[in-house]
């Protein structure tokens, strides 16, 4: 390890190269990994040259990597840019009274939503708004038959012919998701994981969520998130009690296709979950969806302190368990070495 020329040298110590386009970096990466036919001089490739550049790995998988931007936030910001262009040609109107509460020296306003315990109603509003922007600013109408509501209707009522051409309003999406969460008694964390699975499906399967498939895609994401995240999972037959006209066989088939399209990747890292939570907060601020603010009093301060202490205790327990595992592994290695010496 004392040698300065080593494969363990940190990337920060290597010289910085000028930034290039991802396509050029991918081409260079592929050509650099080819084995050279020249056997005159041995060539040891650096470990950083054998890794795919971060920009290429992060561009298409926002639901897997914390450094990648969420798709819904990008689509909502694209819509905001269009609004700004239109507002430049409009007459400026003086704003009305402020509806948002601001803290002062004597009063502090905070909401009861945290990354570990989000507010259920506000989180569902933000998640459904993200789905709304997905539908509104979609690139095309790529879909699969298993998610097509005309082929697999959720009710006995006939689906109108113009159903696939009419974008649903935000309140329609909110009502649909809110009904499922209320009837199944799902948590706010499940709503965030639902959005993660939805964007992962769109990325992996190269689909678009559109008016003809949004209900079944959202239902499949909620079904999967409730089983993975909640301790007391909701069975498929329970959803058939909520949606009276859907069959268990249809739910099972949709769930199986959803998992196959996700390549059975249902893992949600803590960093990705936190990124989606704070991006949803940003989406709420951009669209004036304020979380319920209440003045900080003694009771709320004690509650926040109790939550923080609970989180600290959990982290201490995790660190202690990891230390025990490492110590037990070291002891096991020492015992094996001593037995090898004695033998």
PDB file of C-alpha atoms in Angstrom, residues 167-331:
ATOM      1  CA  UNK A 167     -55.611  13.965 -19.521  1.00  0.00           C
ATOM      2  CA  UNK A 168     -57.025  13.454 -16.008  1.00  0.00           C
ATOM      3  CA  UNK A 169     -57.033  16.397 -13.637  1.00  0.00           C
ATOM      4  CA  UNK A 170     -55.018  16.381 -10.450  1.00  0.00           C
ATOM      5  CA  UNK A 171     -58.105  16.050  -8.265  1.00  0.00           C
ATOM      6  CA  UNK A 172     -59.197  12.918 -10.176  1.00  0.00           C
ATOM      7  CA  UNK A 173     -55.838  11.237  -9.562  1.00  0.00           C
ATOM      8  CA  UNK A 174     -55.885  12.337  -5.932  1.00  0.00           C
ATOM      9  CA  UNK A 175     -59.364  10.894  -5.373  1.00  0.00           C
ATOM     10  CA  UNK A 176     -58.364   7.535  -6.857  1.00  0.00           C
ATOM     11  CA  UNK A 177     -55.178   7.205  -4.782  1.00  0.00           C
ATOM     12  CA  UNK A 178     -56.779   8.603  -1.637  1.00  0.00           C
ATOM     13  CA  UNK A 179     -59.577   6.032  -1.831  1.00  0.00           C
ATOM     14  CA  UNK A 180     -57.104   3.158  -2.043  1.00  0.00           C
ATOM     15  CA  UNK A 181     -54.945   4.459   0.811  1.00  0.00           C
ATOM     16  CA  UNK A 182     -57.927   5.120   3.070  1.00  0.00           C
ATOM     17  CA  UNK A 183     -59.580   1.760   2.453  1.00  0.00           C
ATOM     18  CA  UNK A 184     -56.331  -0.230   2.756  1.00  0.00           C
ATOM     19  CA  UNK A 185     -55.026   1.955   5.636  1.00  0.00           C
ATOM     20  CA  UNK A 186     -51.671   2.515   3.965  1.00  0.00           C
ATOM     21  CA  UNK A 187     -48.988   4.853   5.283  1.00  0.00           C
ATOM     22  CA  UNK A 188     -47.382   7.956   3.800  1.00  0.00           C
ATOM     23  CA  UNK A 189     -44.073   6.124   3.344  1.00  0.00           C
ATOM     24  CA  UNK A 190     -45.909   3.671   1.094  1.00  0.00           C
ATOM     25  CA  UNK A 191     -46.969   6.592  -1.139  1.00  0.00           C
ATOM     26  CA  UNK A 192     -43.341   7.660  -1.630  1.00  0.00           C
ATOM     27  CA  UNK A 193     -42.257   4.094  -2.430  1.00  0.00           C
ATOM     28  CA  UNK A 194     -45.184   3.900  -4.877  1.00  0.00           C
ATOM     29  CA  UNK A 195     -43.737   6.841  -6.793  1.00  0.00           C
ATOM     30  CA  UNK A 196     -40.276   5.225  -6.770  1.00  0.00           C
ATOM     31  CA  UNK A 197     -41.671   2.003  -8.261  1.00  0.00           C
ATOM     32  CA  UNK A 198     -43.688   3.966 -10.822  1.00  0.00           C
ATOM     33  CA  UNK A 199     -40.659   5.851 -12.132  1.00  0.00           C
ATOM     34  CA  UNK A 200     -38.590   2.663 -12.046  1.00  0.00           C
ATOM     35  CA  UNK A 201     -41.205   0.948 -14.206  1.00  0.00           C
ATOM     36  CA  UNK A 202     -41.231   3.810 -16.715  1.00  0.00           C
ATOM     37  CA  UNK A 203     -37.424   3.741 -16.904  1.00  0.00           C
ATOM     38  CA  UNK A 204     -36.855  -0.011 -17.042  1.00  0.00           C
ATOM     39  CA  UNK A 205     -39.719  -0.873 -19.401  1.00  0.00           C
ATOM     40  CA  UNK A 206     -39.468   2.373 -21.452  1.00  0.00           C
ATOM     41  CA  UNK A 207     -43.150   3.146 -20.958  1.00  0.00           C
ATOM     42  CA  UNK A 208     -45.182   6.331 -20.673  1.00  0.00           C
ATOM     43  CA  UNK A 209     -47.976   6.853 -18.187  1.00  0.00           C
ATOM     44  CA  UNK A 210     -50.916   8.192 -20.166  1.00  0.00           C
ATOM     45  CA  UNK A 211     -54.711   8.546 -19.773  1.00  0.00           C
ATOM     46  CA  UNK A 212     -55.377   4.974 -20.895  1.00  0.00           C
ATOM     47  CA  UNK A 213     -53.047   3.224 -18.447  1.00  0.00           C
ATOM     48  CA  UNK A 214     -52.429   5.497 -15.445  1.00  0.00           C
ATOM     49  CA  UNK A 215     -54.950   3.820 -13.132  1.00  0.00           C
ATOM     50  CA  UNK A 216     -53.589   0.316 -13.593  1.00  0.00           C
ATOM     51  CA  UNK A 217     -49.949   1.435 -13.363  1.00  0.00           C
ATOM     52  CA  UNK A 218     -50.662   3.354 -10.152  1.00  0.00           C
ATOM     53  CA  UNK A 219     -52.647   0.422  -8.776  1.00  0.00           C
ATOM     54  CA  UNK A 220     -49.799  -1.986  -9.531  1.00  0.00           C
ATOM     55  CA  UNK A 221     -47.256   0.317  -7.873  1.00  0.00           C
ATOM     56  CA  UNK A 222     -49.437   0.708  -4.764  1.00  0.00           C
ATOM     57  CA  UNK A 223     -50.014  -3.048  -4.608  1.00  0.00           C
ATOM     58  CA  UNK A 224     -46.293  -3.763  -4.726  1.00  0.00           C
ATOM     59  CA  UNK A 225     -45.289  -0.948  -2.356  1.00  0.00           C
ATOM     60  CA  UNK A 226     -47.827  -2.019   0.264  1.00  0.00           C
ATOM     61  CA  UNK A 227     -46.424  -5.565   0.278  1.00  0.00           C
ATOM     62  CA  UNK A 228     -42.784  -4.512   0.395  1.00  0.00           C
ATOM     63  CA  UNK A 229     -42.989  -1.553   2.776  1.00  0.00           C
ATOM     64  CA  UNK A 230     -45.839  -2.136   5.238  1.00  0.00           C
ATOM     65  CA  UNK A 231     -45.498  -4.776   7.937  1.00  0.00           C
ATOM     66  CA  UNK A 232     -49.125  -5.854   7.521  1.00  0.00           C
ATOM     67  CA  UNK A 233     -49.450  -6.248   3.774  1.00  0.00           C
ATOM     68  CA  UNK A 234     -52.762  -5.958   1.974  1.00  0.00           C
ATOM     69  CA  UNK A 235     -53.683  -9.052  -0.016  1.00  0.00           C
ATOM     70  CA  UNK A 236     -54.796  -8.881  -3.627  1.00  0.00           C
ATOM     71  CA  UNK A 237     -58.250 -10.082  -2.657  1.00  0.00           C
ATOM     72  CA  UNK A 238     -58.561  -7.075  -0.338  1.00  0.00           C
ATOM     73  CA  UNK A 239     -58.150  -4.722  -3.278  1.00  0.00           C
ATOM     74  CA  UNK A 240     -60.941  -6.622  -4.986  1.00  0.00           C
ATOM     75  CA  UNK A 241     -63.168  -5.572  -2.089  1.00  0.00           C
ATOM     76  CA  UNK A 242     -62.234  -1.923  -2.747  1.00  0.00           C
ATOM     77  CA  UNK A 243     -62.551  -2.143  -6.541  1.00  0.00           C
ATOM     78  CA  UNK A 244     -65.639  -4.313  -6.775  1.00  0.00           C
ATOM     79  CA  UNK A 245     -65.425  -5.194 -10.470  1.00  0.00           C
ATOM     80  CA  UNK A 246     -61.804  -6.357 -10.660  1.00  0.00           C
ATOM     81  CA  UNK A 247     -60.888 -10.030 -10.284  1.00  0.00           C
ATOM     82  CA  UNK A 248     -58.111 -11.634  -8.264  1.00  0.00           C
ATOM     83  CA  UNK A 249     -56.728 -13.284 -11.395  1.00  0.00           C
ATOM     84  CA  UNK A 250     -56.368  -9.899 -13.059  1.00  0.00           C
ATOM     85  CA  UNK A 251     -54.590  -8.496  -9.984  1.00  0.00           C
ATOM     86  CA  UNK A 252     -52.212 -11.459  -9.862  1.00  0.00           C
ATOM     87  CA  UNK A 253     -51.376 -11.164 -13.540  1.00  0.00           C
ATOM     88  CA  UNK A 254     -50.759  -7.423 -13.294  1.00  0.00           C
ATOM     89  CA  UNK A 255     -48.537  -7.891 -10.244  1.00  0.00           C
ATOM     90  CA  UNK A 256     -46.519 -10.596 -12.002  1.00  0.00           C
ATOM     91  CA  UNK A 257     -45.982  -8.402 -15.076  1.00  0.00           C
ATOM     92  CA  UNK A 258     -45.064  -5.433 -12.881  1.00  0.00           C
ATOM     93  CA  UNK A 259     -42.383  -7.443 -11.092  1.00  0.00           C
ATOM     94  CA  UNK A 260     -40.984  -8.824 -14.345  1.00  0.00           C
ATOM     95  CA  UNK A 261     -40.767  -5.331 -15.850  1.00  0.00           C
ATOM     96  CA  UNK A 262     -38.955  -4.143 -12.708  1.00  0.00           C
ATOM     97  CA  UNK A 263     -36.566  -7.084 -13.170  1.00  0.00           C
ATOM     98  CA  UNK A 264     -37.595  -8.022  -9.613  1.00  0.00           C
ATOM     99  CA  UNK A 265     -35.681  -5.011  -8.296  1.00  0.00           C
ATOM    100  CA  UNK A 266     -37.853  -3.888  -5.386  1.00  0.00           C
ATOM    101  CA  UNK A 267     -35.019  -2.487  -3.273  1.00  0.00           C
ATOM    102  CA  UNK A 268     -35.356   1.182  -2.306  1.00  0.00           C
ATOM    103  CA  UNK A 269     -32.181   2.570  -0.687  1.00  0.00           C
ATOM    104  CA  UNK A 270     -32.578   5.059   2.136  1.00  0.00           C
ATOM    105  CA  UNK A 271     -30.789   7.727   0.098  1.00  0.00           C
ATOM    106  CA  UNK A 272     -33.228   7.298  -2.806  1.00  0.00           C
ATOM    107  CA  UNK A 273     -36.207   7.441  -0.445  1.00  0.00           C
ATOM    108  CA  UNK A 274     -34.900  10.651   1.133  1.00  0.00           C
ATOM    109  CA  UNK A 275     -34.274  12.174  -2.303  1.00  0.00           C
ATOM    110  CA  UNK A 276     -37.869  11.507  -3.382  1.00  0.00           C
ATOM    111  CA  UNK A 277     -39.211  12.914  -0.115  1.00  0.00           C
ATOM    112  CA  UNK A 278     -37.339  16.209  -0.422  1.00  0.00           C
ATOM    113  CA  UNK A 279     -38.085  16.484  -4.153  1.00  0.00           C
ATOM    114  CA  UNK A 280     -41.769  16.095  -3.300  1.00  0.00           C
ATOM    115  CA  UNK A 281     -41.370  18.922  -0.791  1.00  0.00           C
ATOM    116  CA  UNK A 282     -39.794  21.010  -3.537  1.00  0.00           C
ATOM    117  CA  UNK A 283     -42.686  20.147  -5.854  1.00  0.00           C
ATOM    118  CA  UNK A 284     -45.133  21.268  -3.165  1.00  0.00           C
ATOM    119  CA  UNK A 285     -43.350  24.615  -2.779  1.00  0.00           C
ATOM    120  CA  UNK A 286     -43.281  25.184  -6.538  1.00  0.00           C
ATOM    121  CA  UNK A 287     -47.038  24.563  -6.801  1.00  0.00           C
ATOM    122  CA  UNK A 288     -48.160  26.319  -3.599  1.00  0.00           C
ATOM    123  CA  UNK A 289     -49.114  23.048  -1.900  1.00  0.00           C
ATOM    124  CA  UNK A 290     -48.083  24.056   1.589  1.00  0.00           C
ATOM    125  CA  UNK A 291     -47.838  21.472   4.323  1.00  0.00           C
ATOM    126  CA  UNK A 292     -50.043  22.248   7.368  1.00  0.00           C
ATOM    127  CA  UNK A 293     -48.077  24.667   9.553  1.00  0.00           C
ATOM    128  CA  UNK A 294     -48.710  25.019  13.268  1.00  0.00           C
ATOM    129  CA  UNK A 295     -46.931  27.206  15.839  1.00  0.00           C
ATOM    130  CA  UNK A 296     -44.289  25.422  17.859  1.00  0.00           C
ATOM    131  CA  UNK A 297     -45.386  24.880  21.475  1.00  0.00           C
ATOM    132  CA  UNK A 298     -44.063  22.816  24.354  1.00  0.00           C
ATOM    133  CA  UNK A 299     -46.043  19.724  23.426  1.00  0.00           C
ATOM    134  CA  UNK A 300     -44.884  19.729  19.788  1.00  0.00           C
ATOM    135  CA  UNK A 301     -41.296  20.429  20.864  1.00  0.00           C
ATOM    136  CA  UNK A 302     -41.346  17.429  23.200  1.00  0.00           C
ATOM    137  CA  UNK A 303     -42.799  15.282  20.413  1.00  0.00           C
ATOM    138  CA  UNK A 304     -40.018  16.288  18.012  1.00  0.00           C
ATOM    139  CA  UNK A 305     -37.403  15.631  20.661  1.00  0.00           C
ATOM    140  CA  UNK A 306     -38.875  12.185  21.324  1.00  0.00           C
ATOM    141  CA  UNK A 307     -38.787  11.351  17.614  1.00  0.00           C
ATOM    142  CA  UNK A 308     -35.168  12.464  17.307  1.00  0.00           C
ATOM    143  CA  UNK A 309     -34.183  10.417  20.358  1.00  0.00           C
ATOM    144  CA  UNK A 310     -35.954   7.376  18.909  1.00  0.00           C
ATOM    145  CA  UNK A 311     -34.012   7.742  15.671  1.00  0.00           C
ATOM    146  CA  UNK A 312     -30.739   8.122  17.579  1.00  0.00           C
ATOM    147  CA  UNK A 313     -31.454   4.959  19.554  1.00  0.00           C
ATOM    148  CA  UNK A 314     -32.154   3.069  16.324  1.00  0.00           C
ATOM    149  CA  UNK A 315     -28.868   4.224  14.788  1.00  0.00           C
ATOM    150  CA  UNK A 316     -26.978   3.285  17.974  1.00  0.00           C
ATOM    151  CA  UNK A 317     -28.520  -0.190  17.939  1.00  0.00           C
ATOM    152  CA  UNK A 318     -27.584  -0.637  14.282  1.00  0.00           C
ATOM    153  CA  UNK A 319     -24.003   0.462  14.900  1.00  0.00           C
ATOM    154  CA  UNK A 320     -23.713  -1.841  17.912  1.00  0.00           C
ATOM    155  CA  UNK A 321     -25.017  -4.826  15.949  1.00  0.00           C
ATOM    156  CA  UNK A 322     -22.597  -4.107  13.110  1.00  0.00           C
ATOM    157  CA  UNK A 323     -19.725  -3.873  15.619  1.00  0.00           C
ATOM    158  CA  UNK A 324     -20.738  -7.218  17.103  1.00  0.00           C
ATOM    159  CA  UNK A 325     -20.791  -8.817  13.657  1.00  0.00           C
ATOM    160  CA  UNK A 326     -17.351  -7.425  12.820  1.00  0.00           C
ATOM    161  CA  UNK A 327     -15.912  -8.551  16.173  1.00  0.00           C
ATOM    162  CA  UNK A 328     -17.388 -12.016  15.795  1.00  0.00           C
ATOM    163  CA  UNK A 329     -15.935 -12.234  12.287  1.00  0.00           C
ATOM    164  CA  UNK A 330     -12.497 -11.181  13.598  1.00  0.00           C
ATOM    165  CA  UNK A 331     -12.700 -13.773  16.378  1.00  0.00           C
TER     166      UNK A 331
END
